[in-house]
Amino acid sequence: MDLSRRPLCCAAAWLYVGWMLAAGVGCDRFPRDPEGTLDRIQGGVMRVGVAEHPPWVVRDNRDDSPRGVEPESIRDLAKELDSHIEWVWTGESEALDALVRYELDLVLGGLTADSPWKSHVALTRPYHTASIIVAVHPSSTAVTTVEATRIAVRRASRSETLVKDHGGEPVPLATLLAADAQEGLPIATEAWEARALGYVATGIKLGETSYVMAAPPGENAWLLHLERFLRRNRPQPGDTDRGDPP
Amino acid sequence: MMPRAPYELPEDKQRKIRKAIRLEWITIFFLVTIGVVMYLAMGQSQAMKAAWIEDVLSLIPPIVFLISIRYRSRPPDERFPFGLRRAPLLAFLASSAAVTVLGLYILGDSVIKLASAHHPSIGMMEIFGWRMWAGWVMIAALVYSMVPPLILGRMKLPLSRELHEKTLHADAAMNKADWMTGGAAIIGIVGIGFGWWWADGVAAGLIALDVIYDGATHVRDAIFTLLDQRPTQVESHKPDEAVEARLLKALRSLDWVEDAAVRVREEGQLYSGEAFVVSRDGPPAPRQLADASRRLCETDWRAHAFVVQPVDTTPSREEPFSPDSCRVHRCGLPSGCRRSKLRERKDHEDRLDEEALHRPVERYLQRRDADGRGAAQDDR
């Protein structure tokens, strides 16, 4: 389609692009939301789906209110936007499905960047990247290699696979708190959790996991606002957060 | 098996070929950098994906050109007595077919995304600590993707004309038109920015149509040339009448030639074929025919290895040929009879043979003579 030979068509195309760019820079909001999510949230209601996933999303047993890294951070965002949060406790896939239908504005649940949902919903850029490391109890001897070493991991966690991939011998436990009782085994888990458990990092890093939140597909103004907020605030698990319930 | 004489490009064309090769390497370099930049900037935009695929696809023609040009100049040998002059075209046909199929894939993908109302999400990107909407980064990458091919395409077009390189021309034309796919993708992304989620799919569809158009055109041109169509000009695809006229003039200017005709095909960039000459006085000597062939090759740098055949008359069109007509020719009947006519006659003769069993010999001979005269009149 050699349109370049038609100067009129070419000029029209450039005018169009120029006009759109000028309009884009000039207008108050660019990009815009096809469904107007950000406008609706500002001074209105933010519908947030929450799926339990400690420490990112933790359900408070007393009043069912969401706690944890993600809800605490989003409360700050709502304050900024002067909006009221409507929390909806659901499962992860149900929440994401509702997101696709624009029935929720945000889903929290310790989602990871490699989620298979990434082409259906708008995942934010990772707000926290956790290293999966090998750590030892201060009273135990240091570990220098994963190979052929027995390492305690939480059952069915990503660390279990990683230890296996690195040639180690994973010892799956229901809770890492029990690792110490098991003849002082080293543990493999995310760095913040090892710290929270009082373990000492060995310098061995097995991999990393990037945590994200999910917004409705194509709501780019809302997505951009959310991502800017997360970049500014960098929510991350503190030393007081524990993966295992006390 | 007697291989044909090898062909060598004239000095000035060789310089141009070297320039074309250099330009193609530069093209590959830029297309690779563009591909990497676009890949890094690419988000969920369908139009950007289509533009990226288009960019990667436009790597094929320069690669095909560079590879096949190495094989093309191999001298003809026992196994390939006519040489490998057509290697680039063949490679180009295959790659164009692949491009067409990929174009169809992008089109289908875009239509599905549009039909399912897929809203492309484009969020934030951070470059050197500067946070902005990723759409701006994508647009910047697309603008970068538009400029080098445009310049390189313009530089390669005149070379392709001078070298009669159709693959190079197709490549240059694709590069030159590349800015449009970039432009379409930019319009799609700006559209997303305005909240028109469909703008992206529409832009991707347009890009796909452009890819399909390019691919199909190149498939067609490559097939036509491989089917030995009458030589055409690189740019206009019109018959190259100037060269044909020069070939005829060269033959007719020989003092022993009364009339002449040529039948020419393109072999890659070369023109080759047969020439038919009617001699003024008696059959020409082999020396004269060789001289005529040499003169044909002097008319144009592309003309190569013409076979000159002496004929009685120069018909503009030869009679249809079938192996049957060959046999009849051997039997002394005039050549060029249509197959149906031949069969008619054969049936008739068979019938005559049968009748001969029952009728007097004289009658048979009489009829046969009369029939023979009739047939002779028909042919005249």
XYZ file of C-alpha atoms in Angstrom:
626
model
C 0.000 0.000 0.000
C 2.285 2.712 -1.208
C 0.353 5.718 0.015
C 3.532 7.764 0.046
C 2.935 8.620 -3.584
C -0.250 10.427 -2.616
C 0.883 13.643 -0.940
C -2.649 14.576 0.131
C -3.149 11.340 2.035
C 0.291 11.659 3.617
C -0.321 15.233 4.738
C -3.715 14.271 6.162
C -2.160 11.440 8.173
C 0.493 13.741 9.646
C -2.084 16.413 10.455
C -4.150 13.790 12.246
C -1.191 12.539 14.281
C -0.130 16.100 15.057
C -3.598 17.077 16.153
C -3.966 14.030 18.355
C -0.585 14.601 20.006
C -1.382 18.258 20.600
C -4.748 17.328 22.048
C -3.114 14.641 24.169
C -0.566 16.976 25.706
C -3.101 19.749 26.121
C -5.907 17.912 27.855
C -6.061 17.428 31.582
C -6.098 13.655 31.556
C -4.103 11.510 29.189
C -4.426 8.566 28.953
C -8.132 8.281 29.636
C -10.225 5.360 30.895
C -12.683 3.879 28.409
C -14.979 3.035 31.361
C -14.142 6.137 33.426
C -12.917 4.213 36.477
C -10.556 6.843 37.942
C -13.158 9.613 37.630
C -15.683 7.448 39.426
C -13.290 6.485 42.244
C -12.234 10.076 42.913
C -14.517 11.285 45.647
C -16.585 8.112 45.255
C -16.339 4.419 46.001
C -13.390 2.121 45.251
C -14.503 -1.506 44.960
C -11.597 -3.687 46.031
C -11.653 -7.474 45.789
C -9.443 -9.123 48.431
C -8.258 -12.732 48.491
C -6.385 -13.923 51.561
C -2.644 -14.407 51.048
C -0.497 -13.611 54.077
C 1.314 -11.349 54.531
C 0.058 -9.435 51.486
C -3.598 -9.752 52.382
C -4.539 -10.925 55.892
C -8.066 -11.250 57.220
C -8.532 -9.774 60.653
C -10.324 -12.420 62.700
C -12.099 -9.896 64.912
C -13.962 -7.720 62.373
C -13.143 -9.301 58.995
C -11.351 -6.113 57.936
C -8.444 -6.654 55.547
C -4.942 -6.145 56.920
C -1.551 -6.871 55.450
C 0.824 -5.092 53.111
C -1.559 -4.473 50.208
C -4.750 -3.292 51.977
C -2.777 -0.973 54.283
C -1.179 0.659 51.261
C -4.433 0.958 49.324
C -6.062 2.669 52.318
C -3.495 5.452 51.850
C -4.354 5.673 48.156
C -8.069 5.937 48.936
C -7.326 8.727 51.392
C -5.427 10.570 48.645
C -8.289 10.144 46.218
C -10.848 11.020 48.868
C -12.737 7.823 48.198
C -14.441 5.210 50.316
C -13.295 1.595 49.985
C -15.816 -1.173 49.572
C -13.973 -4.389 50.495
C -15.142 -7.616 48.880
C -13.748 -10.890 50.273
C -13.555 -13.442 47.462
C -11.297 -16.017 45.889
C -8.539 -14.983 43.529
C -9.992 -16.229 40.250
C -13.492 -15.062 41.083
C -12.128 -11.607 41.864
C -10.082 -11.433 38.657
C -13.064 -12.590 36.634
C -15.139 -9.780 38.148
C -12.322 -7.399 37.221
C -12.590 -8.411 33.563
C -16.323 -7.550 33.705
C -15.564 -4.171 35.369
C -17.425 -5.193 38.526
C -14.384 -4.460 40.706
C -11.806 -1.674 40.462
C -8.858 -3.441 42.055
C -7.882 -6.915 43.191
C -5.434 -7.578 46.028
C -4.164 -11.025 46.911
C -0.396 -11.226 46.649
C -0.630 -11.720 42.886
C 2.632 -12.335 41.070
C 3.834 -10.814 37.800
C 3.881 -14.200 36.071
C 0.175 -14.764 36.736
C -1.557 -16.482 33.809
C -4.190 -13.726 34.076
C -1.754 -11.120 32.797
C -3.252 -10.941 29.319
C -6.824 -10.639 30.607
C -6.465 -7.992 33.307
C -4.108 -5.059 33.775
C -1.394 -6.100 36.205
C 0.603 -3.245 37.726
C 4.375 -3.172 37.540
C 5.812 -5.145 40.463
C 5.596 -3.026 43.618
C 7.846 -5.417 45.513
C 10.337 -8.008 44.356
C 11.167 -10.569 47.019
C 14.352 -12.618 46.807
C 14.019 -16.277 47.712
C 17.061 -17.023 49.826
C 18.522 -19.728 52.003
C 18.814 -18.703 55.645
C 19.995 -20.416 58.808
C 19.116 -20.130 62.463
C 21.723 -17.972 64.277
C 22.673 -20.953 66.419
C 23.149 -23.343 63.478
C 26.223 -23.816 61.318
C 26.392 -21.812 58.084
C 25.405 -23.397 54.760
C 27.589 -22.786 51.698
C 25.777 -24.792 49.043
C 22.292 -25.973 48.262
C 23.477 -29.119 46.537
C 22.537 -32.266 48.445
C 21.575 -30.155 51.472
C 18.361 -30.754 53.389
C 16.492 -27.460 53.442
C 13.163 -26.766 55.118
C 10.520 -25.169 52.890
C 6.855 -24.372 53.287
C 4.848 -27.172 51.697
C 3.788 -26.552 48.058
C 5.590 -23.213 47.914
C 7.754 -21.919 45.089
C 10.808 -22.406 47.313
C 10.235 -26.156 47.241
C 10.623 -26.246 43.457
C 13.595 -23.888 43.555
C 15.457 -25.994 46.113
C 14.821 -29.062 43.993
C 16.001 -27.226 40.839
C 19.233 -26.243 42.586
C 19.926 -29.853 43.506
C 18.913 -29.575 47.159
C 16.709 -31.824 49.217
C 13.555 -29.926 50.213
C 11.952 -30.873 53.512
C 8.353 -29.653 53.180
C 6.819 -28.439 56.434
C 3.374 -27.053 57.201
C 4.995 -24.047 58.866
C 8.568 -22.803 58.858
C 8.381 -22.225 62.591
C 8.871 -25.961 62.921
C 12.207 -25.848 61.058
C 14.177 -25.077 64.172
C 12.704 -28.070 65.925
C 13.835 -30.237 62.995
C 17.498 -30.486 64.063
C 18.098 -26.830 63.084
C 17.588 -27.180 59.335
C 18.299 -24.180 57.084
C 15.213 -22.694 55.446
C 14.493 -21.421 51.945
C 11.977 -18.604 51.740
C 11.537 -14.941 50.848
C 14.084 -12.642 52.484
C 11.567 -10.623 54.530
C 10.134 -13.807 56.047
C 13.537 -15.211 56.959
C 14.269 -11.922 58.674
C 10.927 -11.948 60.432
C 11.656 -15.453 61.733
C 15.002 -14.290 63.096
C 17.086 -16.273 60.587
C 20.374 -15.129 59.079
C 20.833 -14.952 55.312
C 23.586 -17.194 53.906
C 24.086 -15.206 50.717
C 22.552 -17.970 48.608
C 19.766 -16.624 46.396
C 17.533 -19.158 44.639
C 15.270 -16.816 42.699
C 12.807 -13.992 43.115
C 9.079 -13.355 43.073
C 7.534 -10.083 41.898
C 4.291 -8.987 43.542
C 1.674 -6.986 41.650
C -1.907 -5.771 41.968
C -4.586 -6.123 39.317
C -6.729 -3.391 37.733
C -9.504 -3.766 35.139
C -8.242 -4.205 31.555
C -7.670 -1.038 29.542
C -8.455 1.444 32.332
C -5.196 3.196 31.653
C -5.689 6.408 33.620
C -6.550 4.399 36.748
C -3.708 1.940 36.090
C -1.197 4.757 35.617
C -2.393 6.514 38.786
C -2.158 3.294 40.776
C 1.315 2.497 39.455
C 2.604 6.002 40.231
C 1.249 5.644 43.759
C 2.874 2.232 44.267
C 6.174 3.505 42.880
C 6.124 6.413 45.338
C 5.123 4.364 48.355
C 6.823 1.009 47.676
C 4.722 -1.116 50.011
C 6.744 -4.036 51.418
C 6.426 -6.516 54.234
C 7.981 -5.227 57.449
C 9.900 -7.301 59.980
C 6.792 -7.636 62.077
C 4.823 -9.354 59.333
C 4.965 -13.100 59.500
C 4.059 -15.574 56.850
C 2.963 -18.061 59.461
C 0.119 -17.281 61.772
C 1.443 -16.877 65.282
C 26.072 -32.109 -20.378
C 27.458 -28.812 -21.566
C 27.164 -26.017 -18.995
C 26.389 -22.536 -20.196
C 29.112 -19.872 -20.188
C 29.395 -18.159 -16.790
C 28.237 -14.568 -16.550
C 30.195 -11.717 -15.078
C 28.719 -8.364 -14.170
C 30.305 -5.302 -15.771
C 32.692 -3.366 -13.536
C 30.353 -0.450 -12.780
C 27.500 -2.829 -11.871
C 29.789 -4.784 -9.596
C 30.529 -1.586 -7.709
C 26.791 -0.992 -7.365
C 26.202 -4.538 -6.179
C 28.836 -4.018 -3.497
C 27.061 -0.810 -2.484
C 23.736 -2.662 -2.365
C 25.294 -5.366 -0.181
C 26.647 -2.700 2.175
C 23.239 -1.013 2.345
C 21.574 -4.326 3.108
C 23.953 -4.945 6.009
C 23.184 -1.462 7.340
C 19.480 -2.225 6.916
C 19.837 -5.432 8.916
C 21.716 -3.561 11.644
C 19.015 -0.913 11.959
C 16.148 -3.381 11.748
C 17.686 -5.416 14.564
C 18.105 -2.344 16.781
C 14.561 -1.248 15.939
C 13.288 -4.729 16.721
C 15.004 -4.707 20.120
C 13.834 -1.183 21.002
C 10.261 -1.979 19.977
C 10.283 -5.253 21.843
C 11.434 -3.514 25.031
C 8.792 -0.796 24.673
C 6.009 -3.136 23.591
C 3.115 -3.403 25.989
C -0.296 -4.908 25.417
C -0.922 -2.862 22.270
C -1.973 -5.054 19.371
C -0.955 -2.408 16.829
C 2.519 -2.201 18.334
C 2.789 -5.982 18.174
C 1.734 -5.936 14.522
C 4.254 -3.184 13.742
C 6.935 -5.174 15.537
C 6.152 -8.333 13.572
C 6.212 -6.278 10.393
C 9.594 -4.940 11.374
C 10.959 -8.413 12.045
C 9.482 -9.639 8.747
C 11.206 -6.894 6.813
C 14.478 -8.489 7.914
C 13.724 -11.374 5.542
C 14.296 -9.654 2.162
C 17.769 -8.288 3.012
C 18.819 -11.647 4.477
C 17.473 -13.500 1.438
C 19.262 -11.033 -0.824
C 22.584 -11.408 0.955
C 22.455 -15.192 1.090
C 21.225 -15.826 -2.430
C 23.637 -13.365 -4.017
C 26.468 -15.646 -2.883
C 24.962 -18.635 -4.666
C 23.765 -16.806 -7.712
C 27.174 -16.024 -9.143
C 28.366 -19.641 -8.991
C 29.319 -20.661 -12.531
C 27.038 -23.156 -14.277
C 28.244 -26.732 -13.911
C 27.316 -30.270 -14.953
C 24.556 -30.441 -12.378
C 23.099 -26.970 -13.000
C 23.917 -26.343 -16.668
C 21.966 -23.060 -16.689
C 23.565 -21.752 -13.493
C 21.806 -20.566 -10.339
C 20.744 -17.145 -11.515
C 17.225 -17.679 -10.266
C 18.168 -18.572 -6.690
C 17.235 -15.140 -5.280
C 13.795 -15.249 -6.875
C 13.083 -18.693 -5.563
C 14.149 -17.728 -2.038
C 12.125 -14.577 -2.344
C 9.031 -16.521 -3.370
C 9.283 -18.735 -0.324
C 9.809 -15.828 2.067
C 6.979 -13.791 0.526
C 4.627 -16.716 0.998
C 5.646 -16.862 4.658
C 5.070 -13.101 5.005
C 1.584 -13.448 3.550
C 0.678 -16.204 5.994
C 1.950 -14.140 8.939
C -0.064 -11.167 7.679
C -3.174 -13.324 7.695
C -2.331 -14.409 11.235
C -2.004 -10.803 12.477
C -5.255 -9.888 10.728
C -7.093 -12.814 12.328
C -5.610 -11.996 15.724
C -6.663 -8.347 15.438
C -10.174 -9.212 14.341
C -10.563 -11.629 17.271
C -9.253 -9.012 19.727
C -11.664 -6.444 18.299
C -14.607 -8.840 18.311
C -13.957 -9.831 21.928
C -13.657 -6.131 22.885
C -10.164 -6.603 24.288
C -9.180 -3.381 26.089
C -5.415 -2.969 25.799
C -3.800 -1.935 29.080
C -0.838 0.420 28.960
C 0.510 1.505 32.317
C 3.565 3.271 33.622
C 7.132 2.945 32.509
C 10.210 4.233 34.257
C 13.275 5.253 32.291
C 16.285 6.687 34.172
C 14.076 7.505 37.110
C 11.613 9.380 34.933
C 8.096 7.958 35.279
C 5.670 8.354 32.440
C 2.858 6.669 30.565
C 4.334 3.706 28.663
C 2.398 4.826 25.576
C 4.831 7.727 25.125
C 7.781 5.321 25.186
C 6.043 3.116 22.635
C 5.404 6.108 20.382
C 9.057 7.154 20.682
C 10.159 3.622 19.727
C 7.786 3.672 16.758
C 9.091 7.041 15.586
C 12.608 5.591 15.714
C 11.387 2.601 13.719
C 10.080 4.887 10.975
C 13.167 6.914 10.101
C 16.102 4.608 9.140
C 14.076 2.328 6.816
C 12.654 5.350 5.044
C 16.135 6.698 4.288
C 17.599 3.281 3.411
C 14.617 2.465 1.197
C 15.136 5.667 -0.759
C 18.828 4.857 -1.178
C 18.166 1.312 -2.365
C 15.419 2.110 -4.903
C 17.666 3.643 -7.618
C 20.227 0.864 -7.091
C 17.589 -1.803 -7.630
C 16.583 -0.102 -10.884
C 20.149 0.153 -12.167
C 20.976 -3.426 -11.166
C 17.646 -4.861 -12.327
C 17.327 -6.551 -8.910
C 13.702 -7.315 -8.235
C 14.301 -8.705 -4.754
C 16.248 -5.583 -3.832
C 13.453 -3.443 -5.212
C 10.798 -5.263 -3.210
C 12.921 -4.796 -0.100
C 13.441 -1.095 -0.781
C 9.742 -0.559 -1.459
C 8.866 -2.310 1.812
C 11.348 -0.156 3.742
C 10.051 2.986 2.122
C 6.475 2.144 3.034
C 7.480 1.161 6.562
C 6.713 4.592 7.984
C 3.043 3.902 7.357
C 2.923 0.888 9.647
C 4.748 2.916 12.301
C 2.292 5.759 11.776
C -0.700 3.425 12.009
C 0.618 1.974 15.270
C 1.166 5.490 16.695
C -2.393 6.426 15.799
C -3.553 3.225 17.515
C -1.653 4.025 20.721
C -2.741 7.661 20.805
C -6.260 6.295 20.303
C -5.853 4.103 23.386
C -4.736 7.220 25.256
C -8.011 8.882 24.331
C -9.900 5.939 25.740
C -10.787 4.470 22.339
C -9.748 0.900 22.983
C -10.807 -0.170 19.463
C -8.364 2.224 17.768
C -5.575 -0.205 18.589
C -7.211 -3.230 16.963
C -8.204 -1.221 13.897
C -4.647 0.059 13.466
C -3.307 -3.489 13.856
C -5.759 -4.710 11.217
C -4.582 -2.006 8.797
C -0.972 -3.004 9.382
C -1.901 -6.641 8.763
C -3.588 -5.678 5.494
C -0.428 -3.864 4.443
C 1.686 -6.924 5.276
C -0.686 -9.189 3.324
C -0.673 -6.794 0.388
C 3.129 -6.693 0.346
C 3.413 -10.465 0.655
C 0.808 -11.241 -2.007
C 2.287 -8.748 -4.485
C 5.727 -10.236 -4.059
C 4.429 -13.798 -4.352
C 2.692 -12.857 -7.578
C 5.701 -11.076 -9.069
C 8.065 -13.889 -8.120
C 5.735 -16.512 -9.610
C 5.318 -14.545 -12.830
C 9.057 -14.171 -13.256
C 9.714 -17.814 -12.404
C 7.122 -18.750 -15.027
C 9.291 -16.923 -17.585
C 6.964 -14.049 -18.214
C 8.046 -11.474 -20.762
C 10.818 -9.394 -19.120
C 9.408 -6.483 -17.187
C 10.868 -3.303 -15.790
C 11.796 -3.369 -12.117
C 9.605 -0.536 -10.966
C 6.636 -0.306 -13.321
C 6.199 -4.045 -14.028
C 5.598 -3.056 -17.664
C 7.189 -5.111 -20.482
C 10.748 -4.005 -21.116
C 10.134 -3.135 -24.771
C 13.274 -1.036 -25.118
C 15.563 -4.030 -24.620
C 13.464 -6.201 -26.935
C 13.662 -3.529 -29.633
C 17.427 -3.249 -29.198
C 17.831 -7.019 -29.556
C 15.777 -7.034 -32.776
C 17.658 -4.062 -34.135
C 20.986 -5.760 -33.478
C 19.885 -8.810 -35.483
C 18.316 -6.877 -38.335
C 21.375 -4.715 -38.748
C 23.383 -7.793 -39.811
C 23.689 -7.731 -43.589
C 22.858 -11.410 -44.056
C 19.677 -11.235 -41.957
C 16.421 -10.502 -43.697
C 14.110 -10.705 -40.714
C 14.363 -11.705 -37.080
C 12.308 -12.457 -33.953
C 13.271 -12.946 -30.311
C 11.831 -14.870 -27.381
C 13.221 -13.533 -24.098
C 12.900 -14.487 -20.447
C 14.374 -13.109 -17.239
C 16.789 -15.244 -15.278
C 17.208 -13.267 -12.126
C 18.642 -10.034 -13.418
C 19.720 -11.544 -16.768
C 17.835 -11.600 -20.058
C 18.250 -14.781 -22.028
C 16.385 -16.797 -24.639
C 16.212 -17.602 -28.306
C 16.478 -15.582 -31.470
C 15.119 -16.621 -34.871
C 16.699 -15.283 -38.031
C 15.693 -15.537 -41.678
C 18.762 -15.536 -43.851
C 18.872 -13.518 -47.076
C 20.806 -16.043 -49.155
C 20.921 -19.672 -48.200
C 21.470 -21.201 -44.788
C 23.798 -19.150 -42.543
C 27.160 -20.524 -41.497
C 27.700 -21.499 -37.824
C 30.190 -18.633 -37.641
C 27.488 -16.161 -38.633
C 25.091 -17.523 -36.013
C 27.733 -17.265 -33.286
C 28.410 -13.705 -34.368
C 24.702 -12.912 -34.145
C 24.562 -14.377 -30.632
C 27.549 -12.275 -29.571
C 25.953 -9.121 -30.967
C 22.798 -9.805 -28.985
C 24.839 -9.947 -25.787
C 26.431 -6.616 -26.656
C 23.101 -4.803 -26.836
C 22.538 -4.752 -23.086
C 24.554 -5.670 -20.005
C 21.774 -8.052 -18.940
C 21.614 -9.970 -22.252
C 23.350 -13.316 -21.926
C 23.615 -16.697 -23.710
C 21.169 -16.242 -26.559
C 20.697 -19.169 -28.919
C 20.261 -18.074 -32.519
C 18.284 -20.369 -34.762
C 17.925 -20.011 -38.539
C 14.343 -20.360 -39.816
C 12.548 -20.131 -43.178
C 10.024 -17.521 -42.108
C 9.493 -15.671 -38.868
C 6.014 -16.481 -37.709
C 4.847 -14.325 -34.859
C 3.315 -17.385 -33.290
C 4.334 -21.003 -33.732
C 1.858 -23.793 -34.244
C 0.789 -25.724 -31.133
C 3.025 -28.640 -30.535
C 2.210 -32.189 -29.533
C 4.357 -35.301 -29.705
C 1.859 -36.580 -32.292
C 2.722 -33.804 -34.665
C 6.346 -34.812 -34.356
C 5.550 -38.348 -35.440
C 3.466 -37.210 -38.362
C 6.274 -34.930 -39.352
C 8.591 -37.924 -39.507
C 6.083 -39.716 -41.705
C 6.229 -36.932 -44.205
C 2.989 -35.195 -43.405
C 3.107 -31.477 -42.840
C 3.857 -30.406 -39.296
C 1.591 -28.240 -37.279
C -1.649 -30.137 -37.813
C -3.973 -30.053 -34.889
C -4.282 -33.212 -32.924
C -7.978 -33.618 -33.702
C -7.341 -33.214 -37.385
C -4.644 -35.860 -37.233
C -6.887 -38.294 -35.459
C -9.590 -37.713 -38.060
C -7.198 -38.558 -40.802
C -5.894 -41.620 -39.016
C -9.431 -42.940 -38.495
C -10.158 -42.308 -42.134
C -7.088 -44.218 -43.210
C -8.009 -47.097 -40.934
C -11.444 -47.189 -42.494
C -9.887 -47.188 -45.922
C -7.760 -50.145 -44.915
C -10.844 -52.049 -43.902
C -12.613 -51.211 -47.135
C -9.621 -52.409 -49.033
C -10.364 -55.939 -47.928
C -13.667 -55.831 -49.768
C -13.051 -53.609 -52.781
C -10.875 -53.845 -55.804
C -7.345 -52.633 -55.416
C -7.764 -50.027 -58.165
C -10.601 -48.342 -56.412
C -8.613 -48.197 -53.214
C -5.627 -46.599 -54.866
C -7.853 -44.122 -56.673
C -9.530 -43.021 -53.492
C -6.318 -42.813 -51.644
C -4.797 -40.540 -54.293
C -7.838 -38.297 -54.336
C -7.728 -38.089 -50.551
C -4.049 -37.243 -50.521
C -4.589 -34.354 -52.945
C -7.499 -33.076 -50.896
C -5.411 -33.102 -47.738
C -2.588 -31.326 -49.490
C -4.990 -28.608 -50.621
C -6.283 -28.248 -47.072
C -2.859 -27.643 -45.773
C -2.067 -25.072 -48.342
